[in-house]
Coordinates of C-alpha atoms and ligand atoms in Angstrom, one line a residue:
X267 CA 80.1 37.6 29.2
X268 CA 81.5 34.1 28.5
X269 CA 81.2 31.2 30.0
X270 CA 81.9 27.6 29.4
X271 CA 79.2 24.9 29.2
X272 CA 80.8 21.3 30.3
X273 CA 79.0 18.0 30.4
X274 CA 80.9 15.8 32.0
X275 CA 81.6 12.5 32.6
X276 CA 83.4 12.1 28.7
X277 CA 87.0 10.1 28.8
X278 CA 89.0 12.1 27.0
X279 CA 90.4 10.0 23.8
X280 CA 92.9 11.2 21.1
X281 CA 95.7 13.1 20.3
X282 CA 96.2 16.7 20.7
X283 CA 98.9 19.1 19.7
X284 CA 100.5 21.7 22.1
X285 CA 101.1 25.3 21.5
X286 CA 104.1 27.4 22.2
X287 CA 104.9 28.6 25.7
X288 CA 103.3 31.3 27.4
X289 CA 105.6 31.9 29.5
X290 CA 108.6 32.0 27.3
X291 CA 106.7 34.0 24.5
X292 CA 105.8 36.8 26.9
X293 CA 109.3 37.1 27.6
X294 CA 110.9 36.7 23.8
X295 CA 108.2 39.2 22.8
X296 CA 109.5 42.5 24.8
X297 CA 113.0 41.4 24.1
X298 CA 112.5 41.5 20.0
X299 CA 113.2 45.2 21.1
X300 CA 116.6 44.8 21.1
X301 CA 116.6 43.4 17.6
X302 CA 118.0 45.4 15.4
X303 CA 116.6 43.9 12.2
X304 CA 113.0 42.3 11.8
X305 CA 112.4 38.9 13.6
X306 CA 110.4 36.1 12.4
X307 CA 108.9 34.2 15.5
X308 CA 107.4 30.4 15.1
X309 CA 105.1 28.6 17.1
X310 CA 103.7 31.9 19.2
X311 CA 100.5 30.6 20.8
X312 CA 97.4 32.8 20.1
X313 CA 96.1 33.3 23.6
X314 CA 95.2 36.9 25.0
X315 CA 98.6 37.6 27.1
X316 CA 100.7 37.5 23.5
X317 CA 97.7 39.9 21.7
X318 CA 98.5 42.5 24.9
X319 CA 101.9 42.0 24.2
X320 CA 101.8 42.7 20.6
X321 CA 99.6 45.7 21.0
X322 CA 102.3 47.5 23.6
X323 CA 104.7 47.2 20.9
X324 CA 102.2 48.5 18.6
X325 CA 101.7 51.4 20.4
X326 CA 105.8 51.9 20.7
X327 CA 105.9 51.7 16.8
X328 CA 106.5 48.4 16.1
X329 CA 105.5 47.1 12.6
X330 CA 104.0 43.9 14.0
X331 CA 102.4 41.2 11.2
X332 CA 100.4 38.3 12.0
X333 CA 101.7 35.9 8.9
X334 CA 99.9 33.1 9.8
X335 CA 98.0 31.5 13.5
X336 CA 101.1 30.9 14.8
X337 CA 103.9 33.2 13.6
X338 CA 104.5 36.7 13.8
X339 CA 107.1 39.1 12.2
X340 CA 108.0 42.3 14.0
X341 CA 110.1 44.9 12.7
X342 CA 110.6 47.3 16.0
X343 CA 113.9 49.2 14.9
X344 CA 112.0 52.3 14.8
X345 CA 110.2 52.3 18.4
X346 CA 110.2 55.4 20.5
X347 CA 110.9 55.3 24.3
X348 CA 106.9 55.4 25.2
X349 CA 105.7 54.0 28.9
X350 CA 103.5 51.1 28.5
X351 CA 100.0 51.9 29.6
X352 CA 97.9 51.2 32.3
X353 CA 95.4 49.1 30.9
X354 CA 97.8 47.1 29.6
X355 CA 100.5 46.3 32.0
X356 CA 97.7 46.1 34.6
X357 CA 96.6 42.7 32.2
X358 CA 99.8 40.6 32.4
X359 CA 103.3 39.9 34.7
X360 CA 105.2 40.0 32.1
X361 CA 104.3 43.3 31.5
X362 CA 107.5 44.4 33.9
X363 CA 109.9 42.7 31.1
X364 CA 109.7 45.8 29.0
X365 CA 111.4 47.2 32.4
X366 CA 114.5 45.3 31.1
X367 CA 114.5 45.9 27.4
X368 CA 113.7 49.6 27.2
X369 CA 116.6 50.0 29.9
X370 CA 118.9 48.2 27.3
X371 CA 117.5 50.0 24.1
X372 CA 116.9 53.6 25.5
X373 CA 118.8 53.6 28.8
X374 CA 115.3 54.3 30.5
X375 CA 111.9 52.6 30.5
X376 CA 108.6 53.9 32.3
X377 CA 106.0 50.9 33.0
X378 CA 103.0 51.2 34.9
X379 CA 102.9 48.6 38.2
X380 CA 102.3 44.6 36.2
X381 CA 98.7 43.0 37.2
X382 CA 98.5 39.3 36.1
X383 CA 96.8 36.1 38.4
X384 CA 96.3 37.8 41.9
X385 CA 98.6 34.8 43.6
X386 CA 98.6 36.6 47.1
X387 CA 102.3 38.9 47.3
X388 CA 104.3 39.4 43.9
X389 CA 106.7 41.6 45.1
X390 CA 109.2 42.9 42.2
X391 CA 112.3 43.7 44.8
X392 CA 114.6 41.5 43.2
X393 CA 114.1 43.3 39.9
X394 CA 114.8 46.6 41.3
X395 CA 117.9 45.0 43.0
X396 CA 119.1 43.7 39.7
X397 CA 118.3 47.2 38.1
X398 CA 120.3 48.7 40.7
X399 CA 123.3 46.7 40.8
X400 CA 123.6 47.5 36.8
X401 CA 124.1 51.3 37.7
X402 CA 119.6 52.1 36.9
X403 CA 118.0 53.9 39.9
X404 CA 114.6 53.8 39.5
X405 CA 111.1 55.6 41.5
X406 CA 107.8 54.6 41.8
X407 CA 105.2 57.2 41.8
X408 CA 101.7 57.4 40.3
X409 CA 101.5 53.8 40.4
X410 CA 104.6 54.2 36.9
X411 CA 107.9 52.4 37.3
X412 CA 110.6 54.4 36.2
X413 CA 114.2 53.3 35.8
X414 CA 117.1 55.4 34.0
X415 CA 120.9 54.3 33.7
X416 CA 123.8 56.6 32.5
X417 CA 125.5 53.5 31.6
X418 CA 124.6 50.0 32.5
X419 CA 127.8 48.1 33.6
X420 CA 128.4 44.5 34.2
X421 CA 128.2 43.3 38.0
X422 CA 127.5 40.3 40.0
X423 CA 123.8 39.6 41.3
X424 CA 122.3 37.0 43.9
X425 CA 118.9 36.0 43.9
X426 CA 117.6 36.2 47.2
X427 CA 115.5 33.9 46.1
X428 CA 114.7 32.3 42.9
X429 CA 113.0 34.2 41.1
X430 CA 111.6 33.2 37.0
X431 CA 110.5 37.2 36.4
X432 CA 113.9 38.9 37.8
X433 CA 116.1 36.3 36.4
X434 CA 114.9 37.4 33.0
X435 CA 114.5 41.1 33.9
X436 CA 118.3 40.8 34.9
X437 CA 119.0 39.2 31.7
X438 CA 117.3 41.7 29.4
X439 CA 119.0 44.7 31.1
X440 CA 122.4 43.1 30.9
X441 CA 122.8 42.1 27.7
X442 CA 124.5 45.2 26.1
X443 CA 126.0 46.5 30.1
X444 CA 129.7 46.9 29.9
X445 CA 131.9 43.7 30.7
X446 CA 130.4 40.4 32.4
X447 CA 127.2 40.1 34.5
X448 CA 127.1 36.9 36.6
X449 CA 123.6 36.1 38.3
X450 CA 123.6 33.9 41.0
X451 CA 120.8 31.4 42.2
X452 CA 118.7 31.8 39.0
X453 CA 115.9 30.5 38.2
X454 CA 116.3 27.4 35.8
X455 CA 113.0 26.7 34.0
X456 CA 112.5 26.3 30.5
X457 CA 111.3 29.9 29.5
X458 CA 114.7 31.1 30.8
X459 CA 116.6 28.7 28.2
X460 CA 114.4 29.6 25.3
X461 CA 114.7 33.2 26.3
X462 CA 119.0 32.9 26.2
X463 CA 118.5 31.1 23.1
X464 CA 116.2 34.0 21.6
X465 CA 118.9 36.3 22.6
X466 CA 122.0 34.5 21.5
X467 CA 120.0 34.2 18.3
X468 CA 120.5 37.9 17.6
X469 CA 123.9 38.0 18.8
X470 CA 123.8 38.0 22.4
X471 CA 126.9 36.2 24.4
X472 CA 124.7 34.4 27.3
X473 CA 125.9 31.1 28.9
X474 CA 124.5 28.7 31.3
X475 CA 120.7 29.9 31.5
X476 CA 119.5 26.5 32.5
X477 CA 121.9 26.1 35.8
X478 CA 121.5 28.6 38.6
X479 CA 124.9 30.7 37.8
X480 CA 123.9 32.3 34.5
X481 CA 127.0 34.6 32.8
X482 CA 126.2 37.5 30.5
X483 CA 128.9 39.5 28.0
X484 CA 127.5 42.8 27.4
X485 CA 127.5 42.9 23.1
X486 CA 127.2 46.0 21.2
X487 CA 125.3 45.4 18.1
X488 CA 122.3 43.0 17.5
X489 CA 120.8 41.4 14.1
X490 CA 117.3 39.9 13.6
X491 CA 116.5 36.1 13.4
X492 CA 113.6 33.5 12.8
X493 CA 113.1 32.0 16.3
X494 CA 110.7 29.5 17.3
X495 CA 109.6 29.3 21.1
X496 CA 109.3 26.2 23.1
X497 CA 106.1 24.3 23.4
X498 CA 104.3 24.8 26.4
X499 CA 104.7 22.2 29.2
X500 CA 102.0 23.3 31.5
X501 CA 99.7 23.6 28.4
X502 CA 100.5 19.6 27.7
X503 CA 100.5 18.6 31.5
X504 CA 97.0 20.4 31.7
X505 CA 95.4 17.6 29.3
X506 CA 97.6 15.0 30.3
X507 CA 95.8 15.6 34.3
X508 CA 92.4 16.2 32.5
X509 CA 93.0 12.7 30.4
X510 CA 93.9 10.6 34.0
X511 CA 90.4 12.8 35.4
X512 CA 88.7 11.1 32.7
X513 CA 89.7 7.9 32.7
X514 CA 90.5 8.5 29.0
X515 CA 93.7 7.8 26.4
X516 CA 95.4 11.0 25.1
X517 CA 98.5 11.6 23.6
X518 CA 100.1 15.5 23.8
X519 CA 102.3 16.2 20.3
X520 CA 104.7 18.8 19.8
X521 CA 106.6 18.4 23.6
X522 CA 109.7 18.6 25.2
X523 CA 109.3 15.5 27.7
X524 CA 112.0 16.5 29.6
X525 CA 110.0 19.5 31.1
X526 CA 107.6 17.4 32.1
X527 CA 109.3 15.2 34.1
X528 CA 107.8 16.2 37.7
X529 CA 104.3 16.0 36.3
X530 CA 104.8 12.2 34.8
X531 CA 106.3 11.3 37.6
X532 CA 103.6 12.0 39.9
X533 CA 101.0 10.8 37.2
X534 CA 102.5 7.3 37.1
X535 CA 103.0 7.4 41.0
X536 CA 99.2 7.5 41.5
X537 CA 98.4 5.2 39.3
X538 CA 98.3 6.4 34.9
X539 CA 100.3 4.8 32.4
X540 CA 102.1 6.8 30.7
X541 CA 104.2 6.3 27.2
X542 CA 106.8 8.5 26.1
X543 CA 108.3 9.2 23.1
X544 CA 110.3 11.7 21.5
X545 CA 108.1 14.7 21.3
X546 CA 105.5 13.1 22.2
X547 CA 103.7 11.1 25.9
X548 CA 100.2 9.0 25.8
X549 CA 98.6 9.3 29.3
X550 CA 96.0 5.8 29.8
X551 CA 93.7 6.6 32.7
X552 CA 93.1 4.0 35.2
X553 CA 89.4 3.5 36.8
X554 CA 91.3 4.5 40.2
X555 CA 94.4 6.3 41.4
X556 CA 96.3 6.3 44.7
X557 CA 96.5 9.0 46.9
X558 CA 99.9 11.4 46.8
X559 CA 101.2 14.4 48.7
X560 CA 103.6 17.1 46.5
X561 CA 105.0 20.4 46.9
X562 CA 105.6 23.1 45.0
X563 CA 109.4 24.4 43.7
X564 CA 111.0 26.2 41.6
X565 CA 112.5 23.7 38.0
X566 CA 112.6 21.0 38.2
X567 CA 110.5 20.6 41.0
X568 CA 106.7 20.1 40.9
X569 CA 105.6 23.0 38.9
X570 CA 103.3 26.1 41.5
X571 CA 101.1 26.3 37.6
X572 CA 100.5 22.2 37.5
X573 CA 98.8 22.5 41.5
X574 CA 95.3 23.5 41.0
X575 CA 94.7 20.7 37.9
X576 CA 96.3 18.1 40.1
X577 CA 94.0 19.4 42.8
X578 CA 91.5 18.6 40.6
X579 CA 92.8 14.9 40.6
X580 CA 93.4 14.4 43.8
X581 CA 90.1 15.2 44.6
X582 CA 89.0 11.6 42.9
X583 CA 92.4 9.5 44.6
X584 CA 91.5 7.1 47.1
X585 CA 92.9 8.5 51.1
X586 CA 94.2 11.7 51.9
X587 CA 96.4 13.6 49.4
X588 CA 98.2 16.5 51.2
X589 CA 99.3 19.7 48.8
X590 CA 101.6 22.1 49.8
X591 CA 102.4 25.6 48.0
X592 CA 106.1 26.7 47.8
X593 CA 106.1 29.8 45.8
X594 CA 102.8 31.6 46.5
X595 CA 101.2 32.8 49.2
X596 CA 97.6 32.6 47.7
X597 CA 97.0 30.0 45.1
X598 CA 94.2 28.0 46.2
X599 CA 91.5 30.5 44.6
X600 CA 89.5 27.7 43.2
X601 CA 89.1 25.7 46.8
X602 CA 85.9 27.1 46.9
X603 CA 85.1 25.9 43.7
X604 CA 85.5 22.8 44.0
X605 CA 84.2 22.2 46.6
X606 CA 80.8 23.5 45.0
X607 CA 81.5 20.2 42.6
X608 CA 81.6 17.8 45.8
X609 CA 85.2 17.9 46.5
X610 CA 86.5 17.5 50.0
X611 CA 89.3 20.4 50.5
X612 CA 90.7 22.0 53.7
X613 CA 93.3 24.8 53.4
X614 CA 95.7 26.1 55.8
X615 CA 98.0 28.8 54.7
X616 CA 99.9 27.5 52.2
X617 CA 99.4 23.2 52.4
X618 CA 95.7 21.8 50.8
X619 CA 94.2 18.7 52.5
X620 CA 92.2 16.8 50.5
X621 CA 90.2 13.4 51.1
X622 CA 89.6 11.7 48.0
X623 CA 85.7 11.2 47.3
X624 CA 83.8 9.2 45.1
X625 CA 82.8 11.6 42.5
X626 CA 82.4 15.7 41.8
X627 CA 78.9 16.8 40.2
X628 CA 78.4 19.3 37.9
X629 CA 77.8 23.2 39.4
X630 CA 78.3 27.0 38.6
X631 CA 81.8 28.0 39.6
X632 CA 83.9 31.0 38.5
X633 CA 87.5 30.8 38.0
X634 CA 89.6 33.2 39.7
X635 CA 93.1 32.8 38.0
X636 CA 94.5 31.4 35.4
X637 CA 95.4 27.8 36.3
X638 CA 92.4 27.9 38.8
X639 CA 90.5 27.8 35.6
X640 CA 92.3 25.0 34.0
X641 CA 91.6 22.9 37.3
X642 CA 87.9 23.5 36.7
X643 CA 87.4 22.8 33.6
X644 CA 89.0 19.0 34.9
X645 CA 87.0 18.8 37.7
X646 CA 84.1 19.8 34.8
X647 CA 85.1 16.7 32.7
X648 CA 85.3 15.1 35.0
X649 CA 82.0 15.3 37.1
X650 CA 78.5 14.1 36.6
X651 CA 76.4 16.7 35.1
X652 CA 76.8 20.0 33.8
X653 CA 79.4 22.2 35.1
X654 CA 78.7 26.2 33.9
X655 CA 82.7 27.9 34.3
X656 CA 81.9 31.8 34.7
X657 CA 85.3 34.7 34.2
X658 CA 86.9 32.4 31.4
X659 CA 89.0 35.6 30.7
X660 CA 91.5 34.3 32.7
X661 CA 91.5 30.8 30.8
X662 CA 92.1 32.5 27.4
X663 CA 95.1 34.5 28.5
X664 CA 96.7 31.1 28.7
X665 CA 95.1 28.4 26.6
X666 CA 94.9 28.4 23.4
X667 CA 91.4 27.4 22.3
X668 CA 90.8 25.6 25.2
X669 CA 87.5 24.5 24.1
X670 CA 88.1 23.9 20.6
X671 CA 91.0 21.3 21.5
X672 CA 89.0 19.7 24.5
X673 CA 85.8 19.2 21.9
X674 CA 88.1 17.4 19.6
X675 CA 89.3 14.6 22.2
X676 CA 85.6 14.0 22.6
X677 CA 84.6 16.1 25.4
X678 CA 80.8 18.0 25.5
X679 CA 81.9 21.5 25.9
X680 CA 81.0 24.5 24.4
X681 CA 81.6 28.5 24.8
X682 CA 78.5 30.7 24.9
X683 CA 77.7 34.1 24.9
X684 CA 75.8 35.2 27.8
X685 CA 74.3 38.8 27.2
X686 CA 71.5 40.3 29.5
X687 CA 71.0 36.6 30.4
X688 CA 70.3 35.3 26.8
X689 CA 72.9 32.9 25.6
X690 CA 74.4 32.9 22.1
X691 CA 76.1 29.8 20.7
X692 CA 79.6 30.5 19.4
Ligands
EPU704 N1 109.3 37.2 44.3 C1 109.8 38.2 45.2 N2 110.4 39.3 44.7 C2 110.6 39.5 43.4 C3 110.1 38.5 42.5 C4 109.5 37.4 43.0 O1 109.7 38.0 46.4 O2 111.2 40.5 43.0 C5 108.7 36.0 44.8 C6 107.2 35.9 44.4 O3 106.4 36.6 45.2 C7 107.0 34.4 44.4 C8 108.4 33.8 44.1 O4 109.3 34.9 44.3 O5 106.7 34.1 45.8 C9 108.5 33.4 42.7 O6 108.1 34.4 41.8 P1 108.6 34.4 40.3 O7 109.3 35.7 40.1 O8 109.4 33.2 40.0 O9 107.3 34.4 39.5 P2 106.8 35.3 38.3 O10 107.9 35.7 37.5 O11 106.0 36.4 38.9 C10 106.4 33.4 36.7 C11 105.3 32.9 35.8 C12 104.2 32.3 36.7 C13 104.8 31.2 37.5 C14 106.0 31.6 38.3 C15 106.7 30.5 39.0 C16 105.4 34.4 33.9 C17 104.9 35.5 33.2 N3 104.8 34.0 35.0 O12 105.9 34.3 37.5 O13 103.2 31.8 35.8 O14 103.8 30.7 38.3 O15 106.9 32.3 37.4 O16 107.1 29.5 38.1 O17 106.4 33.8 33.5 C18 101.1 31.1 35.2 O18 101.5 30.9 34.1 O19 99.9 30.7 35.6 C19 101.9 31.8 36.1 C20 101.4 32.4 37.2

């Protein structure tokens, strides 16, 4: 077992360069099915969600080659119509996107029920809705989706609500459906836009991902392309929060600032200074920040994956900072936690109250989800003493060398190997 080793109290200082998306490589990924010649993709961060997603398409056919850290080339012309398995779409959301592109490709796809962060509710309705409205019926049984079309055909979908995973799933399975497909309240963030650009890229007719009315003209014939995917804005607003929680002077290369818009916002509201430049934003901690409330909404609202690592900040802002959850149910997993470190947190369904305290000491947490993780690790830097993160499998499906990257802006951590109660050095 892994666990991370923080000793805190380290401003963060230097620059630090940010890997591709997650969330839009988990989605280009599946849809390289469609391709009908080899892709190229660029900038495809090496974190554990993208290895389970190149090991499904393995295990379809695919000829998948790593060429270098960051850029892949897949060749899956050749793959057969195989359900993706258990212990892999039990790993990862984005699992249910092959849902979408086997649909398109073989008129029928068979995926077993998506895991991912355990958020509270994830229900996939609004997929199957989409699915349905494209002329697929689909069953559940056995814990397999299965969906089959005679023909898909162009229609007209609303969102009952906005929704990232069916507004891609909708686009996947309507790219080759007869005639026009118009979806209706979709969701805008950036993954959607890099996945419409992917898709145009090998010939797809997609306009207005980006906007909530998104229009689709079915194509018959794809090609290949080189694509690379956008860089990862919660990945960059991650160590901008952990640079204010330090008190130190980081810059994040390789961005879109645009998509971080809501996060700099709030950052300068409470108190950092922030510079921006073109692909590129300096965060200056300040010795103390002002209290805030936010919420939670879909893009460009204040990003549900930036809340636990502001958490994290607010813990250390003078007064009362109020949170409130818009999207999920369940995502304050790492309350708990922090409050282990000295933080003062009360939770009440979905809205966080937290009094700002003077400062968070080290302790043994374990991270429940994904961002829950991230939030720790800040409230590690951040905090006198050692903090000792347990369950940094979650961390890895989303950070790329978390550790590595932290150590080089100056911060004391370290990964070990824990086996039988013995720790290794790594
Ligand atoms: N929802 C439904 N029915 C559906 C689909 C969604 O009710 O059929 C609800 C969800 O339960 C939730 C809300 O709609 O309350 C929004 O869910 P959405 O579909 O937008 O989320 P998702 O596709 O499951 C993606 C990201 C999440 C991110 C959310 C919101 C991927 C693989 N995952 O999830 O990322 O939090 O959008 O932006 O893209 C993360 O990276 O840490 C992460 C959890």
């Amino acid at each position: 077992m892994d666990k991370l080793i923080i000793n805190g109290g380290k401003k963060l200082q230097g620059s630090v360069q940010i890997s591709g998306a997650k969330n839009a490589a988990v989605a280009v990924i599946p849809a390289v099915i469609l391709a009908e010649a080899p892709c190229v993709l660029e900038n495809v961060p090496s974190i554990s969600d993208v290895t389970i997603d190149l090991q499904i398409l393995r295990e379809m056919g695919a000829d998948v080659r790593v060429l270098d850290k960051s850029t892949i080339r897949i060749d899956a012309t050749h793959i057969r119509d195989a359900v993706v398995p258990y212990e892999m779409a039990r790993c990862m959301r984005a699992s249910y996107y092959f849902l979408g592109t086997l649909l398109t490709k073989f008129n029928h796809a068979k995926v077993y029920m998506p895991g991912g962060c355990d958020l509270g509710d994830r229900p996939i309705d609004q997929h199957l809705k989409c699915f349905k409205a494209l002329g697929a019926d689909h069953s559940i049984g056995r814990g397999i989706v299965e969906i089959s079309a005679g023909k898909l055909i162009g229609t007209q979908i609303y969102f009952d609500k906005v929704t990232v995973g069916a507004t891609i799933n909708a686009m996947l399975a309507s790219v080759k459906a007869d005639g026009l497909t118009i979806l209706e309240n979709a969701a805008k963030e950036p993954h959607i836009v890099d996945l419409a650009n992917f898709l145009n890229s090998i010939g797809a007719d997609i306009m207005g991902a980006g906007t909530d009315v998104i229009k689709i003209r079915g194509v018959k014939r794809f090609t290949g392309a080189n694509y690379a995917i956008i860089p990862d804005q919660i990945e960059a607003g991650t160590y901008m929060v952990a640079a204010a929680a330090t008190k130190g002077d980081v810059t994040v290369n390789g961005i879109i600032p645009k998509h971080l818009e809501p996060i700099t916002a709030k950052l300068r509201k409470i108190g950092a200074k922030l510079e921006e430049r073109d692909e590129s934003i300096r965060v200056m901690g300040a010795d103390t920040y002002e209290r805030t409330n936010l919420k939670t909404m879909p893009h460009p609202g204040f990003p549900t994956d930036m809340q636990p690592q502001f958490a994290a900040l607010l813990t250390l802002a003078k007064g009362t900072s109020i949170l409130t959850e818009g999207i999920f149910d369940n995502r304050f997993r790492y309350v708990d936690e922090l409050r282990r470190m000295g933080a003062d947190i009360s939770v009440d369904g979905k809205v966080a109250v937290i009094e700002g305290v003077e400062r968070l000491t080290g302790a043994p947490v374990k991270v429940a989800d994904l961002r829950a993780g991230a939030a720790l690790i800040i409230a590690g830097l951040s905090a006198d003493g050692v903090t000792e993160i347990e369950d940094i499998q979650h961390i890895e499906r989303g950070y790329e060398g978390m550790d590595v990257k932290l150590r080089s802006l100056g911060a004391d951590i370290v990964k070990r190997r824990f086996t039988d109660g013995v720790r290794t050095a790594m």
